[in-house]
Structures are given as C-alpha cells and as structure tokens.
mmCIF file of C-alpha atoms in Angstrom:
data_model
loop_
_atom_site.group_PDB
_atom_site.id
_atom_site.type_symbol
_atom_site.label_atom_id
_atom_site.label_comp_id
_atom_site.label_asym_id
_atom_site.label_seq_id
_atom_site.Cartn_x
_atom_site.Cartn_y
_atom_site.Cartn_z
ATOM 1 C CA UNK A 11 -6.233 83.262 -123.153
ATOM 2 C CA UNK A 12 -2.825 82.296 -122.094
ATOM 3 C CA UNK A 13 -1.704 78.755 -122.348
ATOM 4 C CA UNK A 14 -1.232 76.380 -119.460
ATOM 5 C CA UNK A 15 -1.509 72.585 -119.366
ATOM 6 C CA UNK A 16 -3.071 72.712 -115.905
ATOM 7 C CA UNK A 17 -6.809 72.211 -115.771
ATOM 8 C CA UNK A 18 -7.019 72.493 -111.959
ATOM 9 C CA UNK A 19 -5.110 74.264 -109.207
ATOM 10 C CA UNK A 20 -5.430 72.974 -105.631
ATOM 11 C CA UNK A 21 -4.143 75.151 -102.819
ATOM 12 C CA UNK A 22 -3.244 73.584 -99.521
ATOM 13 C CA UNK A 23 -2.083 75.510 -96.461
ATOM 14 C CA UNK A 24 -3.052 78.118 -93.826
ATOM 15 C CA UNK A 25 -2.252 81.636 -92.762
ATOM 16 C CA UNK A 26 -1.605 84.887 -94.619
ATOM 17 C CA UNK A 27 0.445 83.617 -97.416
ATOM 18 C CA UNK A 28 -2.116 80.974 -98.285
ATOM 19 C CA UNK A 29 -4.814 83.539 -98.355
ATOM 20 C CA UNK A 30 -2.734 85.867 -100.597
ATOM 21 C CA UNK A 31 -1.928 82.962 -102.927
ATOM 22 C CA UNK A 32 -5.542 81.973 -103.155
ATOM 23 C CA UNK A 33 -6.671 85.439 -104.047
ATOM 24 C CA UNK A 34 -3.940 85.744 -106.631
ATOM 25 C CA UNK A 35 -4.755 82.418 -108.248
ATOM 26 C CA UNK A 36 -8.388 83.455 -108.438
ATOM 27 C CA UNK A 37 -7.451 86.806 -109.955
ATOM 28 C CA UNK A 38 -5.561 85.022 -112.781
ATOM 29 C CA UNK A 39 -8.227 82.264 -113.316
ATOM 30 C CA UNK A 40 -9.829 84.020 -116.302
ATOM 31 C CA UNK A 41 -6.354 84.498 -117.998
ATOM 32 C CA UNK A 42 -5.643 80.756 -118.078
ATOM 33 C CA UNK A 43 -9.004 78.921 -117.701
ATOM 34 C CA UNK A 44 -8.132 76.548 -114.888
ATOM 35 C CA UNK A 45 -10.415 75.713 -111.968
ATOM 36 C CA UNK A 46 -9.489 76.301 -108.392
ATOM 37 C CA UNK A 47 -10.210 74.504 -105.091
ATOM 38 C CA UNK A 48 -8.781 74.941 -101.526
ATOM 39 C CA UNK A 49 -8.086 72.236 -98.997
ATOM 40 C CA UNK A 50 -7.683 73.058 -95.287
ATOM 41 C CA UNK A 51 -5.533 70.287 -93.794
ATOM 42 C CA UNK A 52 -4.625 71.992 -90.490
ATOM 43 C CA UNK A 53 -7.765 73.781 -89.118
ATOM 44 C CA UNK A 54 -7.141 77.239 -87.450
ATOM 45 C CA UNK A 55 -9.810 78.841 -85.294
ATOM 46 C CA UNK A 56 -9.314 82.346 -86.724
ATOM 47 C CA UNK A 57 -8.840 81.390 -90.370
ATOM 48 C CA UNK A 58 -10.672 83.538 -92.932
ATOM 49 C CA UNK A 59 -9.992 81.206 -95.831
ATOM 50 C CA UNK A 60 -13.320 79.588 -95.801
ATOM 51 C CA UNK A 61 -14.982 82.962 -96.132
ATOM 52 C CA UNK A 62 -12.535 83.817 -98.996
ATOM 53 C CA UNK A 63 -13.513 80.669 -100.783
ATOM 54 C CA UNK A 64 -17.273 81.413 -100.311
ATOM 55 C CA UNK A 65 -16.806 84.965 -101.593
ATOM 56 C CA UNK A 66 -14.798 83.796 -104.669
ATOM 57 C CA UNK A 67 -16.956 80.661 -105.449
ATOM 58 C CA UNK A 68 -13.959 78.318 -104.680
ATOM 59 C CA UNK A 69 -14.823 74.789 -103.480
ATOM 60 C CA UNK A 70 -13.641 74.474 -99.909
ATOM 61 C CA UNK A 71 -12.699 71.151 -98.194
ATOM 62 C CA UNK A 72 -11.515 70.469 -94.658
ATOM 63 C CA UNK A 73 -9.491 67.285 -94.585
ATOM 64 C CA UNK A 74 -7.525 67.061 -91.302
ATOM 65 C CA UNK A 75 -6.752 63.314 -91.655
ATOM 66 C CA UNK A 76 -3.447 62.633 -93.514
ATOM 67 C CA UNK A 77 -4.591 59.349 -95.001
ATOM 68 C CA UNK A 78 -7.782 60.902 -96.248
ATOM 69 C CA UNK A 79 -5.921 63.841 -97.862
ATOM 70 C CA UNK A 80 -3.476 61.456 -99.450
ATOM 71 C CA UNK A 81 -6.291 59.382 -100.931
ATOM 72 C CA UNK A 82 -8.010 62.457 -102.283
ATOM 73 C CA UNK A 83 -4.885 63.691 -104.032
ATOM 74 C CA UNK A 84 -4.113 60.180 -105.387
ATOM 75 C CA UNK A 85 -7.494 60.165 -107.123
ATOM 76 C CA UNK A 86 -6.854 63.450 -109.042
ATOM 77 C CA UNK A 87 -7.312 62.770 -112.779
ATOM 78 C CA UNK A 88 -6.974 66.208 -114.306
ATOM 79 C CA UNK A 89 -3.645 68.002 -115.174
ATOM 80 C CA UNK A 90 -3.289 69.536 -111.688
ATOM 81 C CA UNK A 91 -0.974 71.934 -110.042
ATOM 82 C CA UNK A 92 -0.846 71.759 -106.188
ATOM 83 C CA UNK A 93 0.328 74.883 -104.459
ATOM 84 C CA UNK A 94 1.554 74.094 -100.962
ATOM 85 C CA UNK A 95 1.818 77.355 -98.989
ATOM 86 C CA UNK A 96 2.517 77.280 -95.219
ATOM 87 C CA UNK A 97 1.537 73.629 -95.334
ATOM 88 C CA UNK A 98 3.051 70.883 -93.158
ATOM 89 C CA UNK A 99 1.474 67.913 -94.959
ATOM 90 C CA UNK A 100 4.173 65.572 -96.385
ATOM 91 C CA UNK A 101 3.090 64.433 -99.854
ATOM 92 C CA UNK A 102 3.423 60.645 -100.250
ATOM 93 C CA UNK A 103 5.264 59.178 -103.218
ATOM 94 C CA UNK A 104 1.941 58.055 -104.671
ATOM 95 C CA UNK A 105 0.990 61.622 -105.198
ATOM 96 C CA UNK A 106 4.389 63.055 -105.989
ATOM 97 C CA UNK A 107 5.041 60.588 -108.706
ATOM 98 C CA UNK A 108 1.637 61.048 -110.532
ATOM 99 C CA UNK A 109 2.457 62.144 -114.136
ATOM 100 C CA UNK A 110 -0.507 64.538 -114.194
ATOM 101 C CA UNK A 111 0.370 66.328 -110.994
ATOM 102 C CA UNK A 112 2.990 69.017 -110.230
ATOM 103 C CA UNK A 113 3.531 70.251 -106.687
ATOM 104 C CA UNK A 114 5.102 73.614 -105.778
ATOM 105 C CA UNK A 115 5.951 74.364 -102.182
ATOM 106 C CA UNK A 116 6.926 77.552 -100.290
ATOM 107 C CA UNK A 117 9.646 77.150 -97.725
ATOM 108 C CA UNK A 118 10.724 79.924 -95.355
ATOM 109 C CA UNK A 119 14.531 79.619 -95.719
ATOM 110 C CA UNK A 120 17.103 79.719 -98.529
ATOM 111 C CA UNK A 121 17.213 75.997 -99.352
ATOM 112 C CA UNK A 122 19.275 73.874 -98.896
ATOM 113 C CA UNK A 123 19.730 75.765 -95.628
ATOM 114 C CA UNK A 124 17.339 74.891 -92.807
ATOM 115 C CA UNK A 125 15.093 72.249 -94.379
ATOM 116 C CA UNK A 126 12.102 71.211 -92.274
ATOM 117 C CA UNK A 127 10.265 73.190 -89.620
ATOM 118 C CA UNK A 128 10.576 76.509 -87.865
ATOM 119 C CA UNK A 129 13.409 77.665 -90.193
ATOM 120 C CA UNK A 130 13.331 81.410 -89.044
ATOM 121 C CA UNK A 131 14.076 80.320 -85.483
ATOM 122 C CA UNK A 132 17.042 78.284 -86.487
ATOM 123 C CA UNK A 133 18.456 81.050 -88.665
ATOM 124 C CA UNK A 134 18.324 83.464 -85.728
ATOM 125 C CA UNK A 135 19.660 80.881 -83.245
ATOM 126 C CA UNK A 136 22.643 79.965 -85.430
ATOM 127 C CA UNK A 137 23.599 83.580 -85.994
ATOM 128 C CA UNK A 138 22.981 83.819 -89.682
ATOM 129 C CA UNK A 139 23.331 87.282 -91.210
ATOM 130 C CA UNK A 140 20.652 86.627 -93.837
ATOM 131 C CA UNK A 141 17.896 84.251 -94.765
ATOM 132 C CA UNK A 142 15.012 84.175 -97.160
ATOM 133 C CA UNK A 143 12.332 82.199 -98.942
ATOM 134 C CA UNK A 144 12.311 79.517 -101.560
ATOM 135 C CA UNK A 145 9.668 78.328 -103.950
ATOM 136 C CA UNK A 146 10.553 74.820 -105.193
ATOM 137 C CA UNK A 147 9.042 71.707 -106.774
ATOM 138 C CA UNK A 148 8.172 68.981 -104.413
ATOM 139 C CA UNK A 149 9.902 65.628 -104.628
ATOM 140 C CA UNK A 150 9.705 62.575 -102.326
ATOM 141 C CA UNK A 151 12.544 63.922 -100.157
ATOM 142 C CA UNK A 152 11.536 66.715 -97.743
ATOM 143 C CA UNK A 153 12.383 70.163 -99.101
ATOM 144 C CA UNK A 154 14.801 68.651 -101.678
ATOM 145 C CA UNK A 155 13.105 69.658 -104.892
ATOM 146 C CA UNK A 156 14.372 71.904 -107.685
ATOM 147 C CA UNK A 157 14.515 75.632 -106.787
ATOM 148 C CA UNK A 158 12.189 77.824 -108.898
ATOM 149 C CA UNK A 159 12.811 81.199 -107.103
ATOM 150 C CA UNK A 160 14.476 82.518 -104.036
ATOM 151 C CA UNK A 161 14.430 85.941 -102.317
ATOM 152 C CA UNK A 162 16.596 86.993 -99.478
ATOM 153 C CA UNK A 163 16.584 89.456 -96.609
ATOM 154 C CA UNK A 164 18.942 90.409 -93.722
ATOM 155 C CA UNK A 165 18.502 89.254 -90.144
ATOM 156 C CA UNK A 166 18.868 92.270 -87.862
ATOM 157 C CA UNK A 167 20.701 91.930 -84.467
ATOM 158 C CA UNK A 168 17.577 92.398 -82.525
ATOM 159 C CA UNK A 169 15.001 90.722 -84.745
ATOM 160 C CA UNK A 170 12.634 88.254 -83.104
ATOM 161 C CA UNK A 171 11.230 85.052 -84.686
ATOM 162 C CA UNK A 172 7.770 86.453 -85.218
ATOM 163 C CA UNK A 173 9.188 89.565 -86.884
ATOM 164 C CA UNK A 174 11.347 87.696 -89.202
ATOM 165 C CA UNK A 175 8.512 85.375 -89.991
ATOM 166 C CA UNK A 176 6.369 88.404 -91.062
ATOM 167 C CA UNK A 177 9.125 89.619 -93.302
ATOM 168 C CA UNK A 178 9.422 86.200 -94.912
ATOM 169 C CA UNK A 179 5.680 85.936 -95.562
ATOM 170 C CA UNK A 180 5.846 89.222 -97.434
ATOM 171 C CA UNK A 181 8.718 87.907 -99.535
ATOM 172 C CA UNK A 182 6.886 84.638 -100.221
ATOM 173 C CA UNK A 183 3.981 86.504 -101.735
ATOM 174 C CA UNK A 184 6.201 88.753 -103.782
ATOM 175 C CA UNK A 185 8.072 85.724 -105.049
ATOM 176 C CA UNK A 186 4.963 83.804 -105.875
ATOM 177 C CA UNK A 187 3.626 86.622 -108.006
ATOM 178 C CA UNK A 188 6.948 86.651 -109.877
ATOM 179 C CA UNK A 189 7.116 82.958 -110.591
ATOM 180 C CA UNK A 190 3.476 81.874 -110.943
ATOM 181 C CA UNK A 191 3.153 82.744 -114.721
ATOM 182 C CA UNK A 192 6.303 80.740 -115.507
ATOM 183 C CA UNK A 193 4.995 77.783 -113.486
ATOM 184 C CA UNK A 194 1.678 77.813 -115.351
ATOM 185 C CA UNK A 195 3.223 78.162 -118.760
ATOM 186 C CA UNK A 196 6.033 75.750 -118.207
ATOM 187 C CA UNK A 197 8.893 78.256 -118.691
ATOM 188 C CA UNK A 198 9.985 78.408 -115.059
ATOM 189 C CA UNK A 199 13.497 76.732 -114.888
ATOM 190 C CA UNK A 200 14.142 74.879 -111.726
ATOM 191 C CA UNK A 201 17.707 74.351 -110.703
ATOM 192 C CA UNK A 202 18.842 71.472 -108.391
ATOM 193 C CA UNK A 203 19.776 72.422 -104.914
ATOM 194 C CA UNK A 204 23.359 72.447 -103.971
ATOM 195 C CA UNK A 205 24.502 69.269 -102.293
ATOM 196 C CA UNK A 206 25.229 69.808 -98.560
ATOM 197 C CA UNK A 207 27.424 67.222 -96.693
ATOM 198 C CA UNK A 208 25.599 66.107 -93.508
ATOM 199 C CA UNK A 209 22.293 67.680 -94.467
ATOM 200 C CA UNK A 210 20.129 67.991 -91.372
ATOM 201 C CA UNK A 211 16.311 68.038 -91.376
ATOM 202 C CA UNK A 212 14.866 70.262 -88.642
ATOM 203 C CA UNK A 213 11.980 68.502 -86.934
ATOM 204 C CA UNK A 214 8.811 70.166 -85.430
ATOM 205 C CA UNK A 215 9.556 69.008 -81.950
ATOM 206 C CA UNK A 216 13.140 70.288 -81.971
ATOM 207 C CA UNK A 217 13.639 73.496 -79.966
ATOM 208 C CA UNK A 218 16.690 75.690 -80.527
ATOM 209 C CA UNK A 219 19.168 75.065 -77.758
ATOM 210 C CA UNK A 220 16.716 72.757 -76.170
ATOM 211 C CA UNK A 221 14.948 75.934 -75.021
ATOM 212 C CA UNK A 222 17.512 76.169 -72.088
ATOM 213 C CA UNK A 223 20.590 78.142 -71.231
ATOM 214 C CA UNK A 224 22.837 78.892 -68.263
ATOM 215 C CA UNK A 225 23.056 82.534 -67.125
ATOM 216 C CA UNK A 226 26.891 82.070 -67.318
ATOM 217 C CA UNK A 227 26.638 81.539 -71.011
ATOM 218 C CA UNK A 228 27.664 84.304 -73.434
ATOM 219 C CA UNK A 229 24.944 87.017 -73.298
ATOM 220 C CA UNK A 230 24.716 87.312 -77.057
ATOM 221 C CA UNK A 231 24.182 83.504 -77.322
ATOM 222 C CA UNK A 232 21.396 83.836 -74.719
ATOM 223 C CA UNK A 233 19.903 86.806 -76.617
ATOM 224 C CA UNK A 234 19.876 84.746 -79.826
ATOM 225 C CA UNK A 235 18.089 81.910 -78.166
ATOM 226 C CA UNK A 236 15.416 84.140 -76.677
ATOM 227 C CA UNK A 237 14.776 85.857 -79.972
ATOM 228 C CA UNK A 238 14.704 82.540 -81.769
ATOM 229 C CA UNK A 239 11.865 81.277 -79.449
ATOM 230 C CA UNK A 240 9.827 84.481 -79.547
ATOM 231 C CA UNK A 241 6.699 84.093 -81.573
ATOM 232 C CA UNK A 242 4.824 86.544 -79.459
ATOM 233 C CA UNK A 243 1.342 85.345 -78.586
ATOM 234 C CA UNK A 244 1.520 82.362 -80.953
ATOM 235 C CA UNK A 245 3.498 80.246 -78.468
ATOM 236 C CA UNK A 246 5.041 77.890 -80.935
ATOM 237 C CA UNK A 247 7.706 77.048 -78.381
ATOM 238 C CA UNK A 248 7.484 77.033 -74.569
ATOM 239 C CA UNK A 249 9.160 79.737 -72.576
ATOM 240 C CA UNK A 250 12.935 79.406 -72.207
ATOM 241 C CA UNK A 251 14.224 77.977 -68.989
ATOM 242 C CA UNK A 252 17.648 78.581 -67.480
ATOM 243 C CA UNK A 253 20.048 77.547 -64.737
ATOM 244 C CA UNK A 254 20.926 80.468 -62.430
ATOM 245 C CA UNK A 255 23.146 79.994 -59.373
ATOM 246 C CA UNK A 256 22.159 76.356 -59.118
ATOM 247 C CA UNK A 257 18.376 77.045 -59.412
ATOM 248 C CA UNK A 258 16.160 76.409 -62.406
ATOM 249 C CA UNK A 259 14.254 79.405 -63.540
ATOM 250 C CA UNK A 260 11.711 80.211 -66.320
ATOM 251 C CA UNK A 261 12.122 83.373 -68.435
ATOM 252 C CA UNK A 262 8.799 85.339 -68.406
ATOM 253 C CA UNK A 263 10.015 88.371 -70.349
ATOM 254 C CA UNK A 264 13.130 89.796 -71.786
ATOM 255 C CA UNK A 265 14.266 93.152 -73.009
ATOM 256 C CA UNK A 266 17.441 94.840 -74.402
ATOM 257 C CA UNK A 267 18.183 98.074 -72.548
ATOM 258 C CA UNK A 268 20.915 100.615 -72.791
ATOM 259 C CA UNK A 269 22.942 100.826 -69.670
ATOM 260 C CA UNK A 270 21.555 104.140 -68.523
ATOM 261 C CA UNK A 271 18.003 102.921 -68.868
ATOM 262 C CA UNK A 272 18.907 99.764 -67.014
ATOM 263 C CA UNK A 273 20.347 101.754 -64.153
ATOM 264 C CA UNK A 274 17.103 103.822 -63.869
ATOM 265 C CA UNK A 275 15.038 100.725 -64.239
ATOM 266 C CA UNK A 276 15.990 99.658 -60.763
ATOM 267 C CA UNK A 277 15.147 95.942 -61.196
ATOM 268 C CA UNK A 278 13.889 94.277 -58.087
ATOM 269 C CA UNK A 279 12.976 90.707 -57.141
ATOM 270 C CA UNK A 280 12.675 88.391 -60.084
ATOM 271 C CA UNK A 281 14.916 90.350 -62.411
ATOM 272 C CA UNK A 282 18.335 89.620 -63.849
ATOM 273 C CA UNK A 283 20.588 91.994 -65.820
ATOM 274 C CA UNK A 284 23.192 90.467 -68.108
ATOM 275 C CA UNK A 285 25.713 92.712 -69.998
ATOM 276 C CA UNK A 286 25.404 92.416 -73.724
ATOM 277 C CA UNK A 287 28.189 94.766 -74.728
ATOM 278 C CA UNK A 288 29.582 98.112 -73.709
ATOM 279 C CA UNK A 289 26.283 99.890 -74.522
ATOM 280 C CA UNK A 290 23.542 97.427 -73.679
ATOM 281 C CA UNK A 291 22.346 94.939 -71.072
ATOM 282 C CA UNK A 292 19.825 92.178 -71.204
ATOM 283 C CA UNK A 293 17.031 92.337 -68.714
ATOM 284 C CA UNK A 294 15.316 89.106 -67.801
ATOM 285 C CA UNK A 295 12.160 88.770 -65.806
ATOM 286 C CA UNK A 296 12.058 85.258 -64.354
ATOM 287 C CA UNK A 297 10.239 82.934 -61.987
ATOM 288 C CA UNK A 298 11.602 79.920 -60.134
ATOM 289 C CA UNK A 299 10.243 76.786 -61.734
ATOM 290 C CA UNK A 300 7.481 75.243 -59.718
ATOM 291 C CA UNK A 301 6.498 78.503 -57.952
ATOM 292 C CA UNK A 302 4.748 80.413 -60.716
ATOM 293 C CA UNK A 303 3.879 84.126 -60.862
ATOM 294 C CA UNK A 304 0.561 85.921 -60.860
ATOM 295 C CA UNK A 305 -0.572 88.675 -63.230
ATOM 296 C CA UNK A 306 -2.512 91.787 -62.252
ATOM 297 C CA UNK A 307 -5.669 89.720 -62.392
ATOM 298 C CA UNK A 308 -4.373 87.159 -60.010
ATOM 299 C CA UNK A 309 -3.959 84.514 -62.773
ATOM 300 C CA UNK A 310 -0.838 82.332 -63.153
ATOM 301 C CA UNK A 311 1.367 83.635 -65.878
ATOM 302 C CA UNK A 312 1.987 80.781 -68.143
ATOM 303 C CA UNK A 313 1.805 82.409 -71.674
ATOM 304 C CA UNK A 314 4.166 82.619 -74.545
ATOM 305 C CA UNK A 315 7.596 84.187 -74.735
ATOM 306 C CA UNK A 316 7.277 87.877 -75.461
#
C-alpha cells in the first residue's frame, strides 16, 4: 500500500469536476487506505453526487449553512485532506490553520490572474489570448495559496463563456489526476504565486462591463461582452442591455454572420446588424426594455443569454 499521512479525504463542491474527483478518489482508496466523505454545501436540483455516494458507499452530508459547515470542519481530528472542487465556500482561518488539515482548491484561471468568481467570463471580456486552471493550496487569503499545478488553453475569437468553462472543467480533471498522488504522498511542490500590484478580487455580483453597452461602442468589444455573459441556459448573468439611439434595449440573442449571410437574412423589426470586420457582422435580436417579447407559445421571453 502506498504511503500517505492522510487518514480521511473530504470532498466539497458541485458539478462535473466534483463528480469526477469523487470517482477518482474512490478509485484510489484501496491504494492508500484513506476514508472518503462528500459534503454538498450548495445544493443543485439535478446533482447526481448523492447517487454516486450511495453507489460507492461514501458518507454524504448536505450542509448549506456556512456556520454549520465551518463548525464541522473545525471539529475534524484525523489527518485530513479537503478537496475543494467547484466550491464557493470560503474556509475560515480556524479551519485553514488546523495542523492536521490540508486544503487543496481548483480555480478556473491561471492564478494570480482572475482570482475570485466567474473567471472564464473575465478572461473573455478582457480579451485574453489564453487562460487555464490552477490546483493550489488554500490559505486564509482568497485564491492566494501556493500553486501545485496549472494547465492552460487558448481562448478562441468566438468562444462563449459556457464553452470555455467546459474546456476548463476537462483540464481541471486532467490536472487533478496528475497531481493527486504527489499531494497524497507529500511530494507535490507548491510554488508561491507571483506578486501582482493592485491585485483585484472578482466578486460574484460583478458583471463584466456592468452587463451594458452602447451600440456605438466598438463591435469587437460588444461581441466580447456578449460572449463573456453567455452561459447558455444556466443564466449565471442577466441578459445584456444596451443603449441604442437614445433607447434602452435588452439583447435576446446574438450571432456572428458573414456578410453574405447577413444580406440574405433580411433582418426585420427587432434586429440590429453591427459590422465586426470586413468579413463578418454581428446580428442582435433585441426588445425595448419594459415592452417584452413573446415566444411561439405566447410566453414572455425572459431567459438566459444564448
């Protein structure tokens, strides 16, 4: 049996990466002899993690209250590794400083770039050419701990936030499988993050560009904003709004079209066409704010950007 000082692994998080991490940790359990438990802090209606725990014989706990989760982790007595994957709980100092606890977190950016929330959106909005993922140790400061592993990927000129997020999720699992043995065996070398002057922490309530633009803005800037807000049906952000000829409008849909297709498209009421470059235009379907539109079933269209 391989050596690790950890007697227990606690996994906290939600979503695909958390499920993959849970499965992998269970698969390696017999190699190292640790026990496993899963804590769901942010309940999701379509989560399959409870079923995974039942199938794997992993203790499952739902602890939505921050104070209750903090107390539970403060009471941990065994040598414990906490894996924070797609988790928004901020670990208090009383947990981070416990000598018998180590915490490793996944962040969906190349730290120290874009610490905090919704990093893929900010990378798109700020015109980055690449981004990536970071597995790092947790310290009292948010996303400030030593870097264990990073993996990068390019940001294509048309990629949307949900597409980039999917790519980063895949990188996160790849990276976890690579660094997990070193974390367990104590051989993973963590390097300090590079100091950045004027380090900014991106908050959950912050929306790139305030979610608003003027149709006279540079079309490429508008396109970046729309892609940064676009999480498909997940609706993490509200629909973008804009000022157009003195009116306030809401963007219902957007699409990049080549100029020939745009000419054949014909447009019509409620559409705008903004030139992106010599080959493409940006088509925007909009409504005036306060009026609303109806879908084919006669329902008001108030869904996510897409």
